[in-house]
PDB file of C-alpha atoms in Angstrom:
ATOM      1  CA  UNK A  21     -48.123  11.018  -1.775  1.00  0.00           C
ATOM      2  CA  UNK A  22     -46.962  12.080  -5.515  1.00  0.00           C
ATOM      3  CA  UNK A  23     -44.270  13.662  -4.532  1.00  0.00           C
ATOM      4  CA  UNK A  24     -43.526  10.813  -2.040  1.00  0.00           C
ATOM      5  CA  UNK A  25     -43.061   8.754  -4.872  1.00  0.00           C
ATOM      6  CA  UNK A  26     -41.135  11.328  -6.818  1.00  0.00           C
ATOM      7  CA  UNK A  27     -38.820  11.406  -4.525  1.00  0.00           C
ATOM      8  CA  UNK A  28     -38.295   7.699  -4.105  1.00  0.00           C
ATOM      9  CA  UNK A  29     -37.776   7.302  -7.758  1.00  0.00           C
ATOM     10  CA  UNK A  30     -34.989  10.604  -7.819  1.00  0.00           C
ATOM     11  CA  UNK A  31     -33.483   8.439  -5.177  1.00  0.00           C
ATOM     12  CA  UNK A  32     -33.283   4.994  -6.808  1.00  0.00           C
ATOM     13  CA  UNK A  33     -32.038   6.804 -10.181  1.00  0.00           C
ATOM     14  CA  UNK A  34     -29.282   8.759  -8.301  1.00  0.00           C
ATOM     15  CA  UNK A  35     -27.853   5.630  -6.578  1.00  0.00           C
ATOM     16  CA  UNK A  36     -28.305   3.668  -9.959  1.00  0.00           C
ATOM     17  CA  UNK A  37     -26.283   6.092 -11.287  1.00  0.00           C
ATOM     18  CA  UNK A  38     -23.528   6.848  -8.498  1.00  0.00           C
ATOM     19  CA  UNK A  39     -22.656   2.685  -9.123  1.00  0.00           C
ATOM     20  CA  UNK A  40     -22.409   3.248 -12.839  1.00  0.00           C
ATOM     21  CA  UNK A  41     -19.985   5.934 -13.054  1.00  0.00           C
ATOM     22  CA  UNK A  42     -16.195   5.213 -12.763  1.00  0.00           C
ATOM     23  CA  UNK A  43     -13.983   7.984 -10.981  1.00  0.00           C
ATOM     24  CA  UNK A  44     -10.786   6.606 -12.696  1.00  0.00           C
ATOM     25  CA  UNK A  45     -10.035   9.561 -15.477  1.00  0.00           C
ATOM     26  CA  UNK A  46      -8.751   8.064 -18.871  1.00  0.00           C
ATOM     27  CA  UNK A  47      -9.157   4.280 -17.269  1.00  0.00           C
ATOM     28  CA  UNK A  48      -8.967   2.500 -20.865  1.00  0.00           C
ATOM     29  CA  UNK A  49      -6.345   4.873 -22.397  1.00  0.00           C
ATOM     30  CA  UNK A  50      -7.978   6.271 -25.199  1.00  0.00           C
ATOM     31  CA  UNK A  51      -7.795   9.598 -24.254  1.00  0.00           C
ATOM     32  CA  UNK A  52      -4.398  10.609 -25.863  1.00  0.00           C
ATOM     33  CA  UNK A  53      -2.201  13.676 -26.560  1.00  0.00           C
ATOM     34  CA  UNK A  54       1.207  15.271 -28.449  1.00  0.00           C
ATOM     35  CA  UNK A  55       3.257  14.382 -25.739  1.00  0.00           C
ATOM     36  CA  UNK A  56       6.310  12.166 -26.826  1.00  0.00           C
ATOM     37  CA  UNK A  57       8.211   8.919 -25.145  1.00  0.00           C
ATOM     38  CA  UNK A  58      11.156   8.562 -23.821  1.00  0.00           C
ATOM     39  CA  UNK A  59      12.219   4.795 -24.724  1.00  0.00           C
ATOM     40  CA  UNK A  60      15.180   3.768 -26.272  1.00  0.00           C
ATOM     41  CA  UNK A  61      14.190   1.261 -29.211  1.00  0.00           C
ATOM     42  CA  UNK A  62      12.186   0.645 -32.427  1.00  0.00           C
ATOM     43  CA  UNK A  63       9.485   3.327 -31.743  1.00  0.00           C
ATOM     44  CA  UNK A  64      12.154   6.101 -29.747  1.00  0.00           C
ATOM     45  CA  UNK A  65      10.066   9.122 -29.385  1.00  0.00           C
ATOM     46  CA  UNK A  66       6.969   8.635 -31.061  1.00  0.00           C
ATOM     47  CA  UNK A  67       3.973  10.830 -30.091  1.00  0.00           C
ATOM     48  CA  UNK A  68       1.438   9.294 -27.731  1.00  0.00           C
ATOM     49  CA  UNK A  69      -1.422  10.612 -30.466  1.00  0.00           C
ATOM     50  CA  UNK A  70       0.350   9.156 -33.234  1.00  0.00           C
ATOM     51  CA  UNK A  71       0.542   5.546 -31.775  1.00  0.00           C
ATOM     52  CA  UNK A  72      -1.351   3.576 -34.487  1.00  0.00           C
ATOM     53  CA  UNK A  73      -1.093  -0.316 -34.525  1.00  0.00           C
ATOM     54  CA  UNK A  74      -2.993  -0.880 -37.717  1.00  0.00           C
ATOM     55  CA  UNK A  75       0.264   0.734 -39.980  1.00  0.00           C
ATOM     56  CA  UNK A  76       1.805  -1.933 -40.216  1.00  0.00           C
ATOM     57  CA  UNK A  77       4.806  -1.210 -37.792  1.00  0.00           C
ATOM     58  CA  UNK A  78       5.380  -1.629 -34.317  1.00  0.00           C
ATOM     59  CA  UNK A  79       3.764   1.172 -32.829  1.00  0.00           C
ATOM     60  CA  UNK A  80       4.283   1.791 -28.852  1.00  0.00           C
ATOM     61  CA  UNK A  81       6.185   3.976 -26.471  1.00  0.00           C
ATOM     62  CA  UNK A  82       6.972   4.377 -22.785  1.00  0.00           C
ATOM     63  CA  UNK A  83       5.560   7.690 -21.356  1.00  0.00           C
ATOM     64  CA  UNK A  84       6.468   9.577 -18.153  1.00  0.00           C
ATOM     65  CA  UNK A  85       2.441  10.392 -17.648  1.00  0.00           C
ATOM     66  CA  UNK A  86      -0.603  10.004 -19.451  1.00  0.00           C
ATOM     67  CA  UNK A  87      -3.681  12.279 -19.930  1.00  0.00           C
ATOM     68  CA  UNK A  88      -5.945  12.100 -17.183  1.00  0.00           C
ATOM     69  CA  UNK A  89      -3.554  12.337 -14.193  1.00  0.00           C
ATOM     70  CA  UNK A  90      -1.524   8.668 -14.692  1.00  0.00           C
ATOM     71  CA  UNK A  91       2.038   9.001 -14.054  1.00  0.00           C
ATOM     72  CA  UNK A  92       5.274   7.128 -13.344  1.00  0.00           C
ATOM     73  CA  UNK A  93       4.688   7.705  -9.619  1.00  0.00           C
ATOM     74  CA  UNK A  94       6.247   7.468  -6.706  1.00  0.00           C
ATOM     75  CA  UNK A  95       8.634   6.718  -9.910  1.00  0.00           C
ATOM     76  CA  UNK A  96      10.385   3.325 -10.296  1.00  0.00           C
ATOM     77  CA  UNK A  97      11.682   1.684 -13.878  1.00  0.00           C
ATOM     78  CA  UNK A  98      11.333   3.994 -16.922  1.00  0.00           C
ATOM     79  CA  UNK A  99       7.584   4.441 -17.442  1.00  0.00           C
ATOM     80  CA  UNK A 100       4.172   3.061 -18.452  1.00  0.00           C
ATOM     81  CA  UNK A 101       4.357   1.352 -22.360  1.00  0.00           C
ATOM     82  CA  UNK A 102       1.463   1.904 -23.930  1.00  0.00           C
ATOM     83  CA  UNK A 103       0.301  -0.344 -27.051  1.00  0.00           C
ATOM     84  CA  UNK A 104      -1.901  -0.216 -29.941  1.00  0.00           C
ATOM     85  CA  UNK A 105      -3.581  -3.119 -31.258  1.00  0.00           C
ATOM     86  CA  UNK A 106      -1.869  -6.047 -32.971  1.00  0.00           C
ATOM     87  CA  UNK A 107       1.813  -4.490 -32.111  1.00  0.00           C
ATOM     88  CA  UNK A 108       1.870  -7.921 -30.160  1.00  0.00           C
ATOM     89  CA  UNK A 109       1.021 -10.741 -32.243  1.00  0.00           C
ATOM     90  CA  UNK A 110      -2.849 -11.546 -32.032  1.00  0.00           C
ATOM     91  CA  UNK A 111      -3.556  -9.194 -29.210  1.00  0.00           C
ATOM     92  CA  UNK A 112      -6.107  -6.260 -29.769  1.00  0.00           C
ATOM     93  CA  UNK A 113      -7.239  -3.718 -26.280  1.00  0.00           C
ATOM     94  CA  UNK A 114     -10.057  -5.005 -24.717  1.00  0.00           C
ATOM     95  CA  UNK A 115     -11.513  -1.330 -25.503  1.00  0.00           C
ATOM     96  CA  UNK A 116     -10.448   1.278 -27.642  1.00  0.00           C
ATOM     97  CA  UNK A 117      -7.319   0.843 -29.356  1.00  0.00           C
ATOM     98  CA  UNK A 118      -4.522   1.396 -26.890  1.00  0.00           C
ATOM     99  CA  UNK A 119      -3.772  -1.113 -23.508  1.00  0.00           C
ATOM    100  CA  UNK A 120      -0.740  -0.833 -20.995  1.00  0.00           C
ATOM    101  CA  UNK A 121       2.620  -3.035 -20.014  1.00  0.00           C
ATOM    102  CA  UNK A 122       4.237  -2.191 -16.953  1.00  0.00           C
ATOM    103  CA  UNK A 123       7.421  -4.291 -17.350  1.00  0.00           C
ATOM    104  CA  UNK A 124       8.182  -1.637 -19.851  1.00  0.00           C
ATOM    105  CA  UNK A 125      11.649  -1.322 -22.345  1.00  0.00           C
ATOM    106  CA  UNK A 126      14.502  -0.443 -20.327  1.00  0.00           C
ATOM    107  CA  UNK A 127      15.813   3.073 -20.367  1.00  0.00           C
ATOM    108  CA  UNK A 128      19.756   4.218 -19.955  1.00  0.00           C
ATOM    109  CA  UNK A 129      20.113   2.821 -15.860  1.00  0.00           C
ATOM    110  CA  UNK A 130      16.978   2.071 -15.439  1.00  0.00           C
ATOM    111  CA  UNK A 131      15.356  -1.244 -14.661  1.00  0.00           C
ATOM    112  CA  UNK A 132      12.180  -2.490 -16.488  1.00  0.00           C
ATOM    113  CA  UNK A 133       9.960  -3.112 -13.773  1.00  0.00           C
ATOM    114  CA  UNK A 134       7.643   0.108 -14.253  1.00  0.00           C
ATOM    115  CA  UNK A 135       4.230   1.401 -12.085  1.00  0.00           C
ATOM    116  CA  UNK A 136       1.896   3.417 -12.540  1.00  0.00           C
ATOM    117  CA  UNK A 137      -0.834   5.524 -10.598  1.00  0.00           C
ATOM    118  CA  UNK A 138      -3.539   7.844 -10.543  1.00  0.00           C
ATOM    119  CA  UNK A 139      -5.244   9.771  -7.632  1.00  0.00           C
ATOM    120  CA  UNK A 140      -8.971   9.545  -6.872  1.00  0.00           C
ATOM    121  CA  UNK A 141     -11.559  10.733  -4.554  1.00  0.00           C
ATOM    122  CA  UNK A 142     -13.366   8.000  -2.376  1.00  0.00           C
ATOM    123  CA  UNK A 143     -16.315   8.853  -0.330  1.00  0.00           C
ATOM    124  CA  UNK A 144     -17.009   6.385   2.780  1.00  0.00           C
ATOM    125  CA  UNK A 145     -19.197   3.218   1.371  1.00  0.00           C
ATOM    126  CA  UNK A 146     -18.390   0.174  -1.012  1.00  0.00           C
ATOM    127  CA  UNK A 147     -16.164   0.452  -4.364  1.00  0.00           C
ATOM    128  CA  UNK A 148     -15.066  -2.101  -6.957  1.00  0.00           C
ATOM    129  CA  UNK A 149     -12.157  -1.489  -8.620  1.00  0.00           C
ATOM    130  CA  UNK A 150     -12.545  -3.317 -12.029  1.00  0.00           C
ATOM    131  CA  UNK A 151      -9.743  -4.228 -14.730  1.00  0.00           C
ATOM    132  CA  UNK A 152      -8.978  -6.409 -17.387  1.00  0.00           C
ATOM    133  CA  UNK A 153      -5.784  -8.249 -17.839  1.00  0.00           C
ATOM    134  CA  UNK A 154      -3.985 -10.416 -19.703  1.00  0.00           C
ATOM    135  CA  UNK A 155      -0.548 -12.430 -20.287  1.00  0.00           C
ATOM    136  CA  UNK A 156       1.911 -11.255 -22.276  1.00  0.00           C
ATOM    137  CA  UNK A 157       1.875 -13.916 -25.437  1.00  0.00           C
ATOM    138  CA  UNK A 158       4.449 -16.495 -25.401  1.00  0.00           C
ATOM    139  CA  UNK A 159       5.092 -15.857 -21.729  1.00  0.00           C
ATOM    140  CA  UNK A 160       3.304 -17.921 -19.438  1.00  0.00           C
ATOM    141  CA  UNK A 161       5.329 -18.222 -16.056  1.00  0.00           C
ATOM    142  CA  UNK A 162       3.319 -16.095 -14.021  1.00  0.00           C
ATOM    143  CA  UNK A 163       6.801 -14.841 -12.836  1.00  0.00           C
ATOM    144  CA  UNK A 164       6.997 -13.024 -15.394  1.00  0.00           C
ATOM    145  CA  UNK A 165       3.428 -11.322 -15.123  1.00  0.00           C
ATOM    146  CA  UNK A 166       2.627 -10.795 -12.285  1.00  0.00           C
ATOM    147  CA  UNK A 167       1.164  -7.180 -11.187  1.00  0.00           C
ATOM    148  CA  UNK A 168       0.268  -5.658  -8.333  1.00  0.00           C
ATOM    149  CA  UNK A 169      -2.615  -3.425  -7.418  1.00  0.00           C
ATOM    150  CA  UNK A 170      -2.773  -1.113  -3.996  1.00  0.00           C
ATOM    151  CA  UNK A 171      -4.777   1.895  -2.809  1.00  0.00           C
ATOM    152  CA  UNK A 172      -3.267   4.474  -0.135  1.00  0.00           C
ATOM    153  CA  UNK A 173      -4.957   7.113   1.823  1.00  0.00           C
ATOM    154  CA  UNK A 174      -2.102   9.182   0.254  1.00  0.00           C
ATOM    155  CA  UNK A 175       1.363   8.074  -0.559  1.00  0.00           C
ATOM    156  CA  UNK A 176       2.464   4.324  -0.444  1.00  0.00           C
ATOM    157  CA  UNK A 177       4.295   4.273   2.556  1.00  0.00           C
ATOM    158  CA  UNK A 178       1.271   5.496   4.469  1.00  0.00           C
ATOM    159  CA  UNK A 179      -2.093   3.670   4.854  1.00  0.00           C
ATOM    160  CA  UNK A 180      -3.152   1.168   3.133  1.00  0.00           C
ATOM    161  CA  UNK A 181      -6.725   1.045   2.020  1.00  0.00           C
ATOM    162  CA  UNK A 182      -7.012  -2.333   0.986  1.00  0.00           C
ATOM    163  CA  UNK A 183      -4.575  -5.644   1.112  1.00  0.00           C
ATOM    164  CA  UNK A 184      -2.480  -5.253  -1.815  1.00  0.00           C
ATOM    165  CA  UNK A 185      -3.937  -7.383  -4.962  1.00  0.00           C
ATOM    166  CA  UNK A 186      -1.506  -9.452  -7.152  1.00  0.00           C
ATOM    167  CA  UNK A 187      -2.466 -10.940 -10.608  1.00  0.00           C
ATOM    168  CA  UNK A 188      -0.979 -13.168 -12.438  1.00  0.00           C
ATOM    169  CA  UNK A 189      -2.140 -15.889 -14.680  1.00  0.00           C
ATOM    170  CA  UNK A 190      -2.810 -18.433 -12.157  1.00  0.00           C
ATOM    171  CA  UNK A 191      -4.604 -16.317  -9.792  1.00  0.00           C
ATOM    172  CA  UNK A 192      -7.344 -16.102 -12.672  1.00  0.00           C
ATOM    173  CA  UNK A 193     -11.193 -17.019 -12.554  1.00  0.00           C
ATOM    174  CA  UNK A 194     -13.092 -13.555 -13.632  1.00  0.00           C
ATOM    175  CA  UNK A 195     -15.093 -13.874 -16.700  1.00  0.00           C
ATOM    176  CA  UNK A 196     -12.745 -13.618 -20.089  1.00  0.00           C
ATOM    177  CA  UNK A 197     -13.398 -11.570 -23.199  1.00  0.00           C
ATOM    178  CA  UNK A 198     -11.276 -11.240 -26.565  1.00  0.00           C
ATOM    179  CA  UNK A 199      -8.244 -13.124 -24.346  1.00  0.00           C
ATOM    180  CA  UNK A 200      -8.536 -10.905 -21.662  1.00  0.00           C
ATOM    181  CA  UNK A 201      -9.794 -11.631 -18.193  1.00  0.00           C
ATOM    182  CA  UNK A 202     -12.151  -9.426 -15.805  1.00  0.00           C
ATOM    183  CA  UNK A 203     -10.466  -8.985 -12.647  1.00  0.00           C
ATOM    184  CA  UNK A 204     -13.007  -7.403  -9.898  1.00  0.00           C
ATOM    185  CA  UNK A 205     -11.708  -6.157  -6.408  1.00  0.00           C
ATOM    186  CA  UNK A 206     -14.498  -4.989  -3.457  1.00  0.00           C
ATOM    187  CA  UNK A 207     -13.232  -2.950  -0.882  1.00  0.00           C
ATOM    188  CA  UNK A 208     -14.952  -0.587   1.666  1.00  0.00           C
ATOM    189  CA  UNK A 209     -13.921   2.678   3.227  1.00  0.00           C
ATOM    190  CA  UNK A 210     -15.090   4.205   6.554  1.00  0.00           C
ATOM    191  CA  UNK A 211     -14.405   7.981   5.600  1.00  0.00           C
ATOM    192  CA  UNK A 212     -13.618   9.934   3.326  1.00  0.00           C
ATOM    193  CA  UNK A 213     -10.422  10.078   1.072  1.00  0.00           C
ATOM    194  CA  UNK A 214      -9.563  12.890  -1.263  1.00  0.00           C
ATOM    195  CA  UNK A 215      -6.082  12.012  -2.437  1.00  0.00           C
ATOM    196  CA  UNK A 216      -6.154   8.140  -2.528  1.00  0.00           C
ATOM    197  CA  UNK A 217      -3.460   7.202  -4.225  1.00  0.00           C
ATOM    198  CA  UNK A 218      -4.463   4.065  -6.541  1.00  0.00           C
ATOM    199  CA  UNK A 219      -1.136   2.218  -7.697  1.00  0.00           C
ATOM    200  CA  UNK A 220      -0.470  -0.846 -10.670  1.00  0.00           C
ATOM    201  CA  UNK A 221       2.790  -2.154  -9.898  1.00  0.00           C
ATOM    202  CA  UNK A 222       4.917  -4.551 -12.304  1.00  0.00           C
ATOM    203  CA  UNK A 223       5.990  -7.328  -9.555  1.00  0.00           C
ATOM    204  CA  UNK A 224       7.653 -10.165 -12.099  1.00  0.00           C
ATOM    205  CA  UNK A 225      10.596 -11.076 -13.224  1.00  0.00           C
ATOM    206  CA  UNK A 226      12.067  -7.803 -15.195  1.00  0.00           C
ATOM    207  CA  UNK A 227      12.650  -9.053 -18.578  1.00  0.00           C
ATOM    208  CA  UNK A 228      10.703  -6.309 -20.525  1.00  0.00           C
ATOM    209  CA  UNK A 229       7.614  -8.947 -21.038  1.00  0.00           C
ATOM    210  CA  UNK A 230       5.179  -8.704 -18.674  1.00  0.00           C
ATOM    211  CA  UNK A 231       1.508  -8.654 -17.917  1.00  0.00           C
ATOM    212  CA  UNK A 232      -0.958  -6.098 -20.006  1.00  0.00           C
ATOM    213  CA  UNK A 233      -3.795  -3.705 -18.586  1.00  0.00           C
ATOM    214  CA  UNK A 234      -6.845  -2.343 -19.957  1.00  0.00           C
ATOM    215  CA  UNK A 235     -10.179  -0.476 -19.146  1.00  0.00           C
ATOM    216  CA  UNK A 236      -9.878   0.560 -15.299  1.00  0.00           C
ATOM    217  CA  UNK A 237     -12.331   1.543 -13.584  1.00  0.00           C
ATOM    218  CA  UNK A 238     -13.714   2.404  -9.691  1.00  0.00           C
ATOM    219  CA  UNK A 239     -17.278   2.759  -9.120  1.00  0.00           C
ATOM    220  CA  UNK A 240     -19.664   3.401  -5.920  1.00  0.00           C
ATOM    221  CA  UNK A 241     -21.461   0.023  -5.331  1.00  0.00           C
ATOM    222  CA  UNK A 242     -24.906   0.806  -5.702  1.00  0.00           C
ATOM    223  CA  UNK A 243     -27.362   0.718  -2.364  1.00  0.00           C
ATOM    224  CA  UNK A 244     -29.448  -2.717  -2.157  1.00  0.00           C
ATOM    225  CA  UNK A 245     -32.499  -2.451  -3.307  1.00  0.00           C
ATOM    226  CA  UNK A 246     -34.087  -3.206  -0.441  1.00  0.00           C
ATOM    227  CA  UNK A 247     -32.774  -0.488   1.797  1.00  0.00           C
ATOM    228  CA  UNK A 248     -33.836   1.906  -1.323  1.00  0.00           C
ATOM    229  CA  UNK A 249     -37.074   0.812  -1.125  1.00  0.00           C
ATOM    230  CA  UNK A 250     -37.250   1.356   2.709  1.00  0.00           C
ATOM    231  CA  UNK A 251     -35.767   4.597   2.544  1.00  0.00           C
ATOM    232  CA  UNK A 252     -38.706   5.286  -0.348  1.00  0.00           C
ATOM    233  CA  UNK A 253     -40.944   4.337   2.228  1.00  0.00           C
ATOM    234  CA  UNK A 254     -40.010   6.028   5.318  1.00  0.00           C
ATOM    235  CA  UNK A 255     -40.001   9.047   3.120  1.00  0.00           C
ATOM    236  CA  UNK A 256     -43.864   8.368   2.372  1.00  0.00           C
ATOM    237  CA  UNK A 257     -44.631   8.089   5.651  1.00  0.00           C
ATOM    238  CA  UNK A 258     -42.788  11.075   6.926  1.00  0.00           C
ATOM    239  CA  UNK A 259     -44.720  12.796   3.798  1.00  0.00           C
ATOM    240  CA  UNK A 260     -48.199  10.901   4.655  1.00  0.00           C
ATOM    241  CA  UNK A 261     -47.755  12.758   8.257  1.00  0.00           C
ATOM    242  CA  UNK A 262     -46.949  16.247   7.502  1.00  0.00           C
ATOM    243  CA  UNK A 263     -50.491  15.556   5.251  1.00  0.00           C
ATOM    244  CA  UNK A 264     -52.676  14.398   8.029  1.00  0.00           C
ATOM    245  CA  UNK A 265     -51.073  17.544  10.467  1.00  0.00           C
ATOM    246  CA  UNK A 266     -51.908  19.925   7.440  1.00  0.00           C
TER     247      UNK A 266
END
């Protein structure tokens, strides 16, 4: 019967702990390297490591990839900006020091409208895919905004695995912290996916000014409780019975 127990309790703690953990690598952008951008502007070729809002100076870039596997793929506009805190007026990351704009500064031919994407490894079950966003300051048409979020089984272009998901500010009801606002997609998946192919799209009006991304994540949703519990107990029983045959 101990072990019984045991067991239930390894079981409960590894679920608990499958729907804690995020499989997004580098999801709030903190993670950061030498690599250098490629805009054309105030901050032209400043180091992704060196990106520091607190010297007094605007202090952001656009970037081909990221650390962690995000890159300017399938590749449209010229790249993913990344900020520091306060290098727009009153706005700090929601963690970390360092957040994302996908209607990025234009490069030489290339529009502003920019994505951004990063593949991951579903199992079949339940996932929320988690963000926090926000409005650019001192642009509120949700025109100019909005952004769109899609998973593919591999490429977009092939399967969808979920209805795309497009944000803007009056699409917004999640819970709000520091200005920014929780945004919280479910979706399930029968099998198994080892190349999904999640994608952040800027879909408003390209004026360089759009909506701003932080702390991604996509987690397992953990078992119910109740199924845990009757898994626990089928596993006593089945235990209970080999004791009584013994």
């Amino acid at each position: 019967m101990m072990r019984s127990v045991l067991f239930a309790a390894a079981v409960t703690a590894m679920a608990s702990a499958a729907g804690a953990a995020t499989i997004v690598m580098n999801g709030d952008f903190e993670t950061v390297d030498g690599r250098t951008g490629v805009t054309v502007g105030g901050s032209d070729g400043d180091a992704l490591n060196s990106l520091n809002g607190n010297t007094g100076r605007a202090s952001w870039d656009v970037y081909d990839s990221l650390p962690g596997g995000w890159a300017n793929a399938p590749q449209q506009g010229n790249g993913i900006e990344v900020h520091s805190d306060r290098t727009l007026r009153g706005v700090t990351a929601h963690s970390g020091s360092h957040y994302i704009e996908l209607d990025s500064e234009r490069g030489a031919g290339k529009g502003s409208n920019s994505n951004m994407s990063q593949e991951i490894a579903l199992t079949a079950g339940t996932w929320d895919l988690t963000f926090w966003y926000m409005k650019r300051p001192g642009r509120s048409s949700q025109d100019s905004n909005r952004i769109a979020v899609s998973l593919w089984d591999t490429l977009p272009g092939g399967t969808p695995l979920f209805d795309e998901l497009l944000v803007h500010p009056s699409t917004l009801s999640g819970r709000v912290e520091n200005g920014w606002t929780e945004i919280v997609h479910r979706f399930s998946v029968s099998e198994d996916h080892d190349n999904a192919l999640l994608l952040f799209s800027a879909r408003g009006r390209a004026d360089e000014q759009g909506g701003l991304i932080d702390t991604v994540s996509v987690s397992a949703v953990p078992l119910p409780a109740g199924i845990l519990l009757l898994v626990s107990g089928l596993v006593g029983l089945g235990v209970m019975r080999r004791l009584r045959k013994g």
